Short mmCIF file of C-alpha atoms in Angstrom, two decimals:
data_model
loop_
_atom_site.label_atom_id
_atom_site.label_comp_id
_atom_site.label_asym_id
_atom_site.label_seq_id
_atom_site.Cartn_x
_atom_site.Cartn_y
_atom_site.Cartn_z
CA UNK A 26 -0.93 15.33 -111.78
CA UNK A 27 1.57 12.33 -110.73
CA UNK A 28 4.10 14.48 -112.57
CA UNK A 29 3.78 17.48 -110.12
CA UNK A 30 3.19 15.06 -107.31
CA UNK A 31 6.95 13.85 -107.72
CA UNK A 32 8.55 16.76 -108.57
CA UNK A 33 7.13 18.40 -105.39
CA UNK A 34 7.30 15.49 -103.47
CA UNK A 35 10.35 16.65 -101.15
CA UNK A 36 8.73 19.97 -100.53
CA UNK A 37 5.83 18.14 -99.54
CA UNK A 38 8.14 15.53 -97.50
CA UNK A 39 9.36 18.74 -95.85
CA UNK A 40 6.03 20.12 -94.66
CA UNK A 41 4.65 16.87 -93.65
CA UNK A 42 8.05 16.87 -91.26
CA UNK A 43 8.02 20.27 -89.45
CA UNK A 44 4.05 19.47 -89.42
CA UNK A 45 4.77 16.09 -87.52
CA UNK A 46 7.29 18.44 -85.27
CA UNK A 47 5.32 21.75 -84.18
CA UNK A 48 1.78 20.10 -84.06
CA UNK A 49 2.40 18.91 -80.25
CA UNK A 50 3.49 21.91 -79.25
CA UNK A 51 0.86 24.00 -81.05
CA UNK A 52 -2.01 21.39 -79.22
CA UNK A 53 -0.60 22.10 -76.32
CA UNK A 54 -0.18 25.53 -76.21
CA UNK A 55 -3.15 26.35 -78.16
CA UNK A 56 -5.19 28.44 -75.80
CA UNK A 57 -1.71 30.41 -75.03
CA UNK A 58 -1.19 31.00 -78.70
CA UNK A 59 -5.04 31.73 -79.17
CA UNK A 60 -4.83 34.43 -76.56
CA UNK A 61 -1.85 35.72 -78.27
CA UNK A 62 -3.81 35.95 -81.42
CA UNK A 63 -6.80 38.11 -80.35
CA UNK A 64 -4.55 40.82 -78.70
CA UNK A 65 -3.03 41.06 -82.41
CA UNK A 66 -6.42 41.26 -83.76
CA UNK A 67 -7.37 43.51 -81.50
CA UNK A 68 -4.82 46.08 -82.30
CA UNK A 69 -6.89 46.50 -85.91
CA UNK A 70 -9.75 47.53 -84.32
CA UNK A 71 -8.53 49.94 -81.78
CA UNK A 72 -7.40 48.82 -78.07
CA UNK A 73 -8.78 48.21 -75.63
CA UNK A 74 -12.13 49.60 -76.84
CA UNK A 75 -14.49 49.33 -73.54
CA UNK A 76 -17.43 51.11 -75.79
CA UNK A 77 -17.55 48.21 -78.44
CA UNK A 78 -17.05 45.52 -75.62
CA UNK A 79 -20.20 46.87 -73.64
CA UNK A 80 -21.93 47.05 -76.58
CA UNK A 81 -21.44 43.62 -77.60
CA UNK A 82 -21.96 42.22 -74.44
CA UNK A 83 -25.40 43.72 -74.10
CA UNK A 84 -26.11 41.95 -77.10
CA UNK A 85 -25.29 38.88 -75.73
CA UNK A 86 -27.29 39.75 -72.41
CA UNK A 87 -30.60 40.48 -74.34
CA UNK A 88 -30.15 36.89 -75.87
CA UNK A 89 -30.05 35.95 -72.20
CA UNK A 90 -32.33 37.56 -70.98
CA UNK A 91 -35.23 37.35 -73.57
CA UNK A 92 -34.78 33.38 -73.05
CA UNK A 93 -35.36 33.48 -69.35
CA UNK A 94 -38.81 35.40 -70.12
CA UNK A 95 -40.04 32.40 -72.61
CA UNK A 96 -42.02 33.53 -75.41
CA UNK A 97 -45.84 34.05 -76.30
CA UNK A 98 -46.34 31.12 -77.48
CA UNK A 99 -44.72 29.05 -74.82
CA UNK A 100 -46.80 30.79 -72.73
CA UNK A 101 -49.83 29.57 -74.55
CA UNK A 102 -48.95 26.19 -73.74
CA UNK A 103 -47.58 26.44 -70.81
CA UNK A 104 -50.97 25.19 -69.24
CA UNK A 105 -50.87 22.06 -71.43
CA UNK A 106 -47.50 21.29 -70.75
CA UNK A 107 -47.46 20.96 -67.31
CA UNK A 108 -50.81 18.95 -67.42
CA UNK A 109 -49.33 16.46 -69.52
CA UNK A 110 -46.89 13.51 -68.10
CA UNK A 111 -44.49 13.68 -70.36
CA UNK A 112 -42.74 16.99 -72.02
CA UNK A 113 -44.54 18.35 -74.87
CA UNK A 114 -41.89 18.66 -77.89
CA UNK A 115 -43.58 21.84 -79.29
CA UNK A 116 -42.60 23.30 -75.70
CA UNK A 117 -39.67 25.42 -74.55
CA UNK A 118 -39.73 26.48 -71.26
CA UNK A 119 -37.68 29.10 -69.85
CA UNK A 120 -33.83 29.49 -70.03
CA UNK A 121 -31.82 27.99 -67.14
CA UNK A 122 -28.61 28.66 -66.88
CA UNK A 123 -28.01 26.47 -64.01
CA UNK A 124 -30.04 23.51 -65.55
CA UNK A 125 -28.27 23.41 -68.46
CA UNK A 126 -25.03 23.02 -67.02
CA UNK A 127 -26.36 20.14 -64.74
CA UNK A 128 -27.63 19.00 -68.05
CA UNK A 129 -24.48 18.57 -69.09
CA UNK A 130 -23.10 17.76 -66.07
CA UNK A 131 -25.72 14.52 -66.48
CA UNK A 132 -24.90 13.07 -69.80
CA UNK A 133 -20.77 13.93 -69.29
CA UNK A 134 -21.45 11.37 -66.11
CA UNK A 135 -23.63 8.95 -68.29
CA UNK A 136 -21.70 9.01 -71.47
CA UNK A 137 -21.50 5.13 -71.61
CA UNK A 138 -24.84 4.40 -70.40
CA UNK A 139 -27.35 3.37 -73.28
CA UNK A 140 -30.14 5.86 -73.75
CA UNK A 141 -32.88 3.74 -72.77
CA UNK A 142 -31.60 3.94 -69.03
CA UNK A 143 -31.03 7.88 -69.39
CA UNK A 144 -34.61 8.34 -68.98
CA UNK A 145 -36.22 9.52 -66.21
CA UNK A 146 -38.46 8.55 -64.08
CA UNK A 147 -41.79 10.67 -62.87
CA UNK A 148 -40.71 11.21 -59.81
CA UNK A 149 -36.63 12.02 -60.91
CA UNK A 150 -38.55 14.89 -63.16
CA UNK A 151 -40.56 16.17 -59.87
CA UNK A 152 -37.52 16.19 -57.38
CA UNK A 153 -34.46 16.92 -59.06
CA UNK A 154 -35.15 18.98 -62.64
CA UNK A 155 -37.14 22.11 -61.36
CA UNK A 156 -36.34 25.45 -61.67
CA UNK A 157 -37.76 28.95 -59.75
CA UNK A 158 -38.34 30.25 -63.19
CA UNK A 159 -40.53 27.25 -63.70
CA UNK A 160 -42.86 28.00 -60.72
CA UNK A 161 -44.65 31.27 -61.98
CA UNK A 162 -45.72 29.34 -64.86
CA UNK A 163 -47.81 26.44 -63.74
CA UNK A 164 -50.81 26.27 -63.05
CA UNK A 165 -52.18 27.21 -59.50
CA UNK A 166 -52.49 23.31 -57.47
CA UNK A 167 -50.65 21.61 -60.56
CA UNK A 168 -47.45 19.43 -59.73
CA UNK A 169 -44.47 20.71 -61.37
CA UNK A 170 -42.36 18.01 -63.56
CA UNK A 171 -38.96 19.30 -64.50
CA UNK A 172 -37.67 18.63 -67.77
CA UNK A 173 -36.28 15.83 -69.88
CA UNK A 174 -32.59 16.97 -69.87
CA UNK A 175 -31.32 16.43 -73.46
CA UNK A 176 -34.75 18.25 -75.15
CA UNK A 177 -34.10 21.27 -72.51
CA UNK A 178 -30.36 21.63 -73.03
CA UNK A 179 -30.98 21.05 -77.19
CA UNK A 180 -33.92 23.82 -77.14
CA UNK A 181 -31.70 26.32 -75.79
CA UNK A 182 -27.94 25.56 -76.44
CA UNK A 183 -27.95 27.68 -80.18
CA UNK A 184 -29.38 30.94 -78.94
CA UNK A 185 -26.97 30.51 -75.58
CA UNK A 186 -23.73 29.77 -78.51
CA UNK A 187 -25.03 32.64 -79.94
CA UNK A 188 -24.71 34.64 -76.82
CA UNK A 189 -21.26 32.77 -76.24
CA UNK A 190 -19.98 34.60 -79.43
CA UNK A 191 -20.99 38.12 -78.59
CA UNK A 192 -18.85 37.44 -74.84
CA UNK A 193 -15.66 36.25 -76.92
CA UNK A 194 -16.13 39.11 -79.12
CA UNK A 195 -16.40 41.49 -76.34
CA UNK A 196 -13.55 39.74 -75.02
CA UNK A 197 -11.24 40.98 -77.73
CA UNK A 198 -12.01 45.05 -76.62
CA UNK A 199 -12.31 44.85 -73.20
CA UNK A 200 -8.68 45.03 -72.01
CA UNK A 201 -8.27 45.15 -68.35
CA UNK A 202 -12.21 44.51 -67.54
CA UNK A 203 -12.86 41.57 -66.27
CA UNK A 204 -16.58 41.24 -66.83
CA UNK A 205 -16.38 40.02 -70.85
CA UNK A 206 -14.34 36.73 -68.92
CA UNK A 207 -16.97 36.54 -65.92
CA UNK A 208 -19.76 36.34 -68.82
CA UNK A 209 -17.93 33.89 -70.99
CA UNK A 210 -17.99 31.67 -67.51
CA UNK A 211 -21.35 32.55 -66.50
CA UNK A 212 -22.55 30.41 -70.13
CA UNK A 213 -19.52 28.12 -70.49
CA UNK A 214 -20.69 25.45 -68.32
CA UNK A 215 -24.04 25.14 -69.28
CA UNK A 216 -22.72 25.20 -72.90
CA UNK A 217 -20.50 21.76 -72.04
CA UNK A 218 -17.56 24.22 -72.88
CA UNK A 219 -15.36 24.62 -69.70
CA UNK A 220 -12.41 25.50 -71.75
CA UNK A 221 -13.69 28.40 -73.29
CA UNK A 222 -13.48 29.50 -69.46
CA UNK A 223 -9.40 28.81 -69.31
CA UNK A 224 -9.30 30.59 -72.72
CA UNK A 225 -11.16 33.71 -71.83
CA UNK A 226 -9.19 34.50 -68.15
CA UNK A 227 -5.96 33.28 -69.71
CA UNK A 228 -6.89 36.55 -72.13
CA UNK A 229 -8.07 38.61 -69.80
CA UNK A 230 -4.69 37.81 -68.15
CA UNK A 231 -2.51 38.67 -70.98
CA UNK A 232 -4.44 41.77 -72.23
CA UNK A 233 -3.81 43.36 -68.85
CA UNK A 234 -0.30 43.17 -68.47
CA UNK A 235 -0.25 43.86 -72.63
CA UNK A 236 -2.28 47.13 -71.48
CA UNK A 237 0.07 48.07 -68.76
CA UNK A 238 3.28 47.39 -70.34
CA UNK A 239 1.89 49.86 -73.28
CA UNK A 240 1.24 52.44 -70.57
CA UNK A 241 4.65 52.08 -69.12
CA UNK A 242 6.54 52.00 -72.71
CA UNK A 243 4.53 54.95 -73.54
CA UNK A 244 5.71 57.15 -70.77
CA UNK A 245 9.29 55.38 -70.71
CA UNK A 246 9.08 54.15 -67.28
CA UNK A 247 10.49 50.73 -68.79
CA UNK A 248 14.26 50.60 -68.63
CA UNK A 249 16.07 49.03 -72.12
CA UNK A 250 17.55 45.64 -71.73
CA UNK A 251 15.20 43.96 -69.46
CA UNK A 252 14.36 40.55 -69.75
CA UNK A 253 10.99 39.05 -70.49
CA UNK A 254 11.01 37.77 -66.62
CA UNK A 255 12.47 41.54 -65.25
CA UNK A 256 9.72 42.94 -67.60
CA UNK A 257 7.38 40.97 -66.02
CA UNK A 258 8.12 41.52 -62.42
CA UNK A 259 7.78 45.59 -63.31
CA UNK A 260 4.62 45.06 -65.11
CA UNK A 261 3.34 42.44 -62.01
CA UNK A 262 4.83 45.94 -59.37
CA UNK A 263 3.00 48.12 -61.37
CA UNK A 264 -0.63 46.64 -61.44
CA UNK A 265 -0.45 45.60 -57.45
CA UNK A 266 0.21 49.27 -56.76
CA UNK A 267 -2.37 50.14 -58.63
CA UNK A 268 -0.92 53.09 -60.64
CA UNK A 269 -3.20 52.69 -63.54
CA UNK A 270 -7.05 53.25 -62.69
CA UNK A 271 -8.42 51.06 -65.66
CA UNK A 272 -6.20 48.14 -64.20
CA UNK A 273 -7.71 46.34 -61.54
CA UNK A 274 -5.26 44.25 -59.35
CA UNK A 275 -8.12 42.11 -57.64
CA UNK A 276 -9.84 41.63 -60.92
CA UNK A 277 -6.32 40.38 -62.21
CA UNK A 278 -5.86 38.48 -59.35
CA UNK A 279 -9.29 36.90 -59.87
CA UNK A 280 -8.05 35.99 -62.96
CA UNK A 281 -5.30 34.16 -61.92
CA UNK A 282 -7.08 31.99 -59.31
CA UNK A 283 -9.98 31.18 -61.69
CA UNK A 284 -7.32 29.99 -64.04
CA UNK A 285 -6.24 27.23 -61.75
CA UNK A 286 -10.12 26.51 -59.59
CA UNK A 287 -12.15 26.42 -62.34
CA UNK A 288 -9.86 24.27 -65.04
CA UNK A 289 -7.68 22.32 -62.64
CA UNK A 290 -5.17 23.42 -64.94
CA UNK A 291 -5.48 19.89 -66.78
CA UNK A 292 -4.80 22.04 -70.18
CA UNK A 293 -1.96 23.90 -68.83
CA UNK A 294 1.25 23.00 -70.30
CA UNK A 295 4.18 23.19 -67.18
CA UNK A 296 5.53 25.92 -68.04
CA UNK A 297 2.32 27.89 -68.20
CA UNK A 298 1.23 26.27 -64.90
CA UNK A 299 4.65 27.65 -63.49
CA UNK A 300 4.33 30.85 -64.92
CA UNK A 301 0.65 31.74 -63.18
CA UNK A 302 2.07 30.00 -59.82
CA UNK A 303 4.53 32.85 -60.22
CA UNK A 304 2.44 35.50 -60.40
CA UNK A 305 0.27 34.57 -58.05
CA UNK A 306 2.92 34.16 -55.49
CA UNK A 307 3.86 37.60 -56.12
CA UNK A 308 0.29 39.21 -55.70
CA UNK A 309 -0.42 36.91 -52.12
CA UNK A 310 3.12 37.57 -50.89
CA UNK A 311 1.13 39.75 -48.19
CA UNK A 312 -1.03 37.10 -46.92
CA UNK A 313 1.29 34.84 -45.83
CA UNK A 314 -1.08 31.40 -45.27
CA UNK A 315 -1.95 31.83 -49.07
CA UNK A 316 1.64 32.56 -50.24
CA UNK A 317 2.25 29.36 -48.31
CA UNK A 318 -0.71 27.11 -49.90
CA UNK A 319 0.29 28.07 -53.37
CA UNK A 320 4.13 27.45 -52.35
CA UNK A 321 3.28 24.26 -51.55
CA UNK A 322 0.70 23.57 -54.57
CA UNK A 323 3.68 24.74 -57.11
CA UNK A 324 6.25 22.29 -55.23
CA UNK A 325 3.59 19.82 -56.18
CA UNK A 326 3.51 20.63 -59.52
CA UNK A 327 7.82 20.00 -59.88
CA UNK A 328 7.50 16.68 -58.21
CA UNK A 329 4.90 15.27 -60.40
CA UNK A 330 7.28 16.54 -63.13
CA UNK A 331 10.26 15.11 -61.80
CA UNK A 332 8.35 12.09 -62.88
CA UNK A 333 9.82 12.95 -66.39
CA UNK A 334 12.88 15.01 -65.43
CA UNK A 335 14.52 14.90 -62.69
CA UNK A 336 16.05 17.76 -61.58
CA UNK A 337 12.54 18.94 -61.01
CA UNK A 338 12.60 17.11 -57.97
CA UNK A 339 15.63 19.16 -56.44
CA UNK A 340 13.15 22.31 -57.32
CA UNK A 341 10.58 20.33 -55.61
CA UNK A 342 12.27 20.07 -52.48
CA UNK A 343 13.05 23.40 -52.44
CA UNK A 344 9.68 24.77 -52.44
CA UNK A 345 8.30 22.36 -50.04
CA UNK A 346 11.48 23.22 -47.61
CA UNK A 347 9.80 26.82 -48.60
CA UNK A 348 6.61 26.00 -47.56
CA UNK A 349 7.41 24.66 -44.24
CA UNK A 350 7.94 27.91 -42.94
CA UNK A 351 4.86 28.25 -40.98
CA UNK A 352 6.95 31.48 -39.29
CA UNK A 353 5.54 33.33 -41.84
CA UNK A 354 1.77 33.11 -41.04
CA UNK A 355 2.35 33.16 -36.97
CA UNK A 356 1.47 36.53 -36.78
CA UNK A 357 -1.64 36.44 -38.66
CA UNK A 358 -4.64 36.82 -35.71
CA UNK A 359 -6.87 34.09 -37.59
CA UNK A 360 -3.95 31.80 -37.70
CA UNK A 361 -5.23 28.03 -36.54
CA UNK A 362 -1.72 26.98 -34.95
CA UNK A 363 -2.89 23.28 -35.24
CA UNK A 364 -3.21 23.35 -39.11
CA UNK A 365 -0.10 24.99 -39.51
CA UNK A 366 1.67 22.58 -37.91
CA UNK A 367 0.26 19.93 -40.06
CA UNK A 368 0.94 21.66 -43.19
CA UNK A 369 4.51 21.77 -41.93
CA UNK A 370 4.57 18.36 -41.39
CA UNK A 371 3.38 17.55 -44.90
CA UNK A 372 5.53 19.82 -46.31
CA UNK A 373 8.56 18.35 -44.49
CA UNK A 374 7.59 14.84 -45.67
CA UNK A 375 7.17 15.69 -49.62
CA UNK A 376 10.79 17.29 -49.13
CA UNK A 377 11.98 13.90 -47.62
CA UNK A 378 10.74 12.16 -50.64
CA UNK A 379 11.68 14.34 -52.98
CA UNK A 380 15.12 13.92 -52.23
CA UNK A 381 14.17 10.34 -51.70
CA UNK A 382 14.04 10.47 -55.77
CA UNK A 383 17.08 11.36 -56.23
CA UNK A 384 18.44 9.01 -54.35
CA UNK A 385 19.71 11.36 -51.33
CA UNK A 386 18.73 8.90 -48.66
CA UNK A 387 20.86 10.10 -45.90
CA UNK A 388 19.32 13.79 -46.64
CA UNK A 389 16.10 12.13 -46.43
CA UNK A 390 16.70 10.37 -43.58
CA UNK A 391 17.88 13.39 -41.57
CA UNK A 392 14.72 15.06 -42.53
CA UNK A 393 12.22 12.03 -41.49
CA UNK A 394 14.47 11.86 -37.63
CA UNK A 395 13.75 15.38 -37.60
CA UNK A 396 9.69 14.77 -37.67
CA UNK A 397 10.02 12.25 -35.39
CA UNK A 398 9.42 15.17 -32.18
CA UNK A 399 6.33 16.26 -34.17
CA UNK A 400 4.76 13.06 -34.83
CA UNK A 401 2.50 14.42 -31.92
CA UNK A 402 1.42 17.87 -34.38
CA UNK A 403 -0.98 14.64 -36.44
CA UNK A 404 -1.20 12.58 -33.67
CA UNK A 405 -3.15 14.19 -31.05
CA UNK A 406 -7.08 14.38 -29.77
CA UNK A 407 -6.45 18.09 -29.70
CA UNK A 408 -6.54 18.38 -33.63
CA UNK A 409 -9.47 16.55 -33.97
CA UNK A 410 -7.79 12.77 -34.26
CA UNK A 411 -5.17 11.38 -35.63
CA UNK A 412 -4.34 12.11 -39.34
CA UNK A 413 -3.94 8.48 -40.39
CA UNK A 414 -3.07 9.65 -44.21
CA UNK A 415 -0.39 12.02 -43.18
CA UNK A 416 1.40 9.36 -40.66
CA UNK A 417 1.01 6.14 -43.03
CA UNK A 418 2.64 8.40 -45.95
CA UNK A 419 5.61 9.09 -42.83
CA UNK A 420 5.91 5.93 -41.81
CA UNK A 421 5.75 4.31 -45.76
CA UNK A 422 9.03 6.47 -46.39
CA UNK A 423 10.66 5.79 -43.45
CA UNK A 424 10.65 2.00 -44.27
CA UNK A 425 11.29 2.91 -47.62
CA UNK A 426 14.84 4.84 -46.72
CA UNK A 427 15.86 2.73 -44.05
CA UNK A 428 15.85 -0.23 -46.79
CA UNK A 429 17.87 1.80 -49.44
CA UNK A 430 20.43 2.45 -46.46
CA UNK A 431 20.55 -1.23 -46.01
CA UNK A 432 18.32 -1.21 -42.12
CA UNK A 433 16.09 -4.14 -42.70
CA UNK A 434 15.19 -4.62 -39.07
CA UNK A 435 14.76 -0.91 -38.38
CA UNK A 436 12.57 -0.92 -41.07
CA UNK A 437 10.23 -3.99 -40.41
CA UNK A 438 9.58 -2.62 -36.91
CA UNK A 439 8.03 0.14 -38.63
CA UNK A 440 3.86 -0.41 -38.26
CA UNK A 441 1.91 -1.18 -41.72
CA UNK A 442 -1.19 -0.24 -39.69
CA UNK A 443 -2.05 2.75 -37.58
#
């Protein structure tokens, strides 16, 4: 055995090494590869298959479903339960979607919290751990006590995994659909599983633009030679005009927000955060106050990178500069003039200090003297008072630039206070 152990020892060396190398990158592009994965998979079994996906997610449903009803047993002590102070094991009431996920919610919170103080008191059972479904169920006159929340969530959390599976399955055949991704969410939370949410719209996301690309390379509307980013912007062109009636755009463009509201985007690698500011960008280029929130959200994203490299903060200042142009949304009839401004302001200041990081103070500088006129946009009664965040981050990097450039006493007459 040592034998073979040393005479394999440098192709072992070797795989240890390119292990040591890809294994970041796999971790964190894993729901990215994943995704990439089940649309191979699903090309064995026939795709997109909306028949099997339907099918499956009944399955899952009936799981659901037959959970919320209770059983006849619980229902046979039912009476006993809620006559009792305390929960009887033996019991199970019904199926909660919502508690569970507050369930979880509760421990996640109380994760370093010994388990003697997790439990609840009478009255934290009465007030706070109900459910409608529990109402119909106790008896006439009897007060209602809610659950302990580890027993509830552990009575149900197999049969919901259960149902879980069937949604990810159905995920694989459903193509364009959106609803196998709105069922994976609907059990996700309440299954402590939030990135199985990320996971299934990420898919959803990829097996729609797989879908129409196929469409378009079937009927050779796809010229040769594109690149992947030209390819995209014709497959992006294609599902906003809606040419294909299986593809929804608003479902995909569902898809893209959930993506970022639901997760935060805290698995995201960069790039992938980039790449789904850039297609949404291109879907709300019509609606000009969201093209210029997510503007501004993705120049946010290249100066906390800039952190690491820095010619993300010339990218940075860029898109805030792009942001700033309120212009865009003065047409719009619900347009509140006095937010606009202060988004303009904002954006203007996390332009000055981008530059500020690359040490382009005089750019900086010409950008802060330029605010100076619309100090009065976060400084007014009118807006509803003075936005004391936005002018201490003004004033901080006004001081800060006027020291680089050498202006002490400019600089100290600068307020600390507002």
């Amino acid at each position: 055995m040592n034998q073979i152990f040393r005479e394999n020892l440098k192709y072992i060396l070797a795989v240890l090494f390119v292990w040591a190398i890809t294994f970041p990158l796999i971790l964190r592009n894993k729901d990215f590869i994943l995704a990439k994965l089940t649309l191979s998979y699903n090309a064995l079994f026939g795709y997109p298959n909306p028949r099997i996906a339907h099918q499956l997610i009944a399955k899952g449903d009936s799981i659901i479903e037959g959970r919320k009803e209770g059983s006849s047993d619980f229902f046979g002590s039912i009476s006993e339960f809620f006559q009792t102070s305390e929960n009887t094991k033996g019991s199970v009431l019904p199926l909660d979607l919502n508690l569970m996920e507050k369930s979880c919610l509760y421990y996640r919170s109380k994760e370093h919290v010994e388990d003697h103080f997790l439990n609840l008191t009478w009255r934290e059972k009465a007030m706070e751990w109900g459910s409608p479904l529990f109402l119909k169920m106790a008896p006439q006159g009897e007060l209602i006590l809610g659950p302990n929340p580890k027993d509830y969530w552990n009575s149900h959390i197999e049969p919901v995994l259960q149902a879980l599976d069937y949604y990810k399955r159905a995920l694989r055949f459903a193509g364009p659909e959106l609803v196998a991704a709105k069922k994976i969410e609907s059990v996700a939370w309440a299954t402590c599983r939030p990135s199985e949410i990320l996971s299934a719209y990420k898919t959803h996301m990829l097996e729609t633009e797989t879908f129409v690309l196929n469409k378009l390379t079937e009927e050779k509307k796809v010229p040769s030679g594109l690149s992947e980013e030209q390819k995209r912007s014709v497959i992006l062109s294609t599902i906003k005009q809606g040419f294909y009636t299986e593809v929804s755009a608003n479902d995909y463009l569902e898809s893209l927000l959930r993506q970022i509201l639901l997760t935060g985007m805290k698995t995201f690698s960069p790039k992938e955060m980039d790449e789904i500011y850039e297609r949404i960008l291109y879907f709300v280029g019509s609606n000009e106050r969201e093209y210029l929130k997510f503007k501004y959200r993705r120049a946010e994203l290249f100066y906390q990178l800039g952190a690491d490299e820095k010619h993300y903060f010339k990218k940075a200042a860029n898109e805030f500069k792009e942001a700033a142009n309120i212009k865009l949304a003065m047409n719009d009839e619900e347009t509140n003039l006095a937010l606009l401004l202060i988004h303009e302001f904002e954006c203007k200041i996390m332009e000055s200090k981008s530059y500020f990081e690359l040490n382009e103070y005089k750019k900086t500088l010409t950008i802060l003297d330029g605010l100076k006129p619309k100090l009065r946009n976060v400084d007014e009664r009118s807006i509803g008072g003075a936005k004391s965040e936005i002018l201490k981050l003004y004033h901080k990097t006004m001081r800060s630039v006027l020291r680089k450039l050498g202006r002490f006493e400019e600089a100290d007459e600068i307020p600390f206070t507002e």
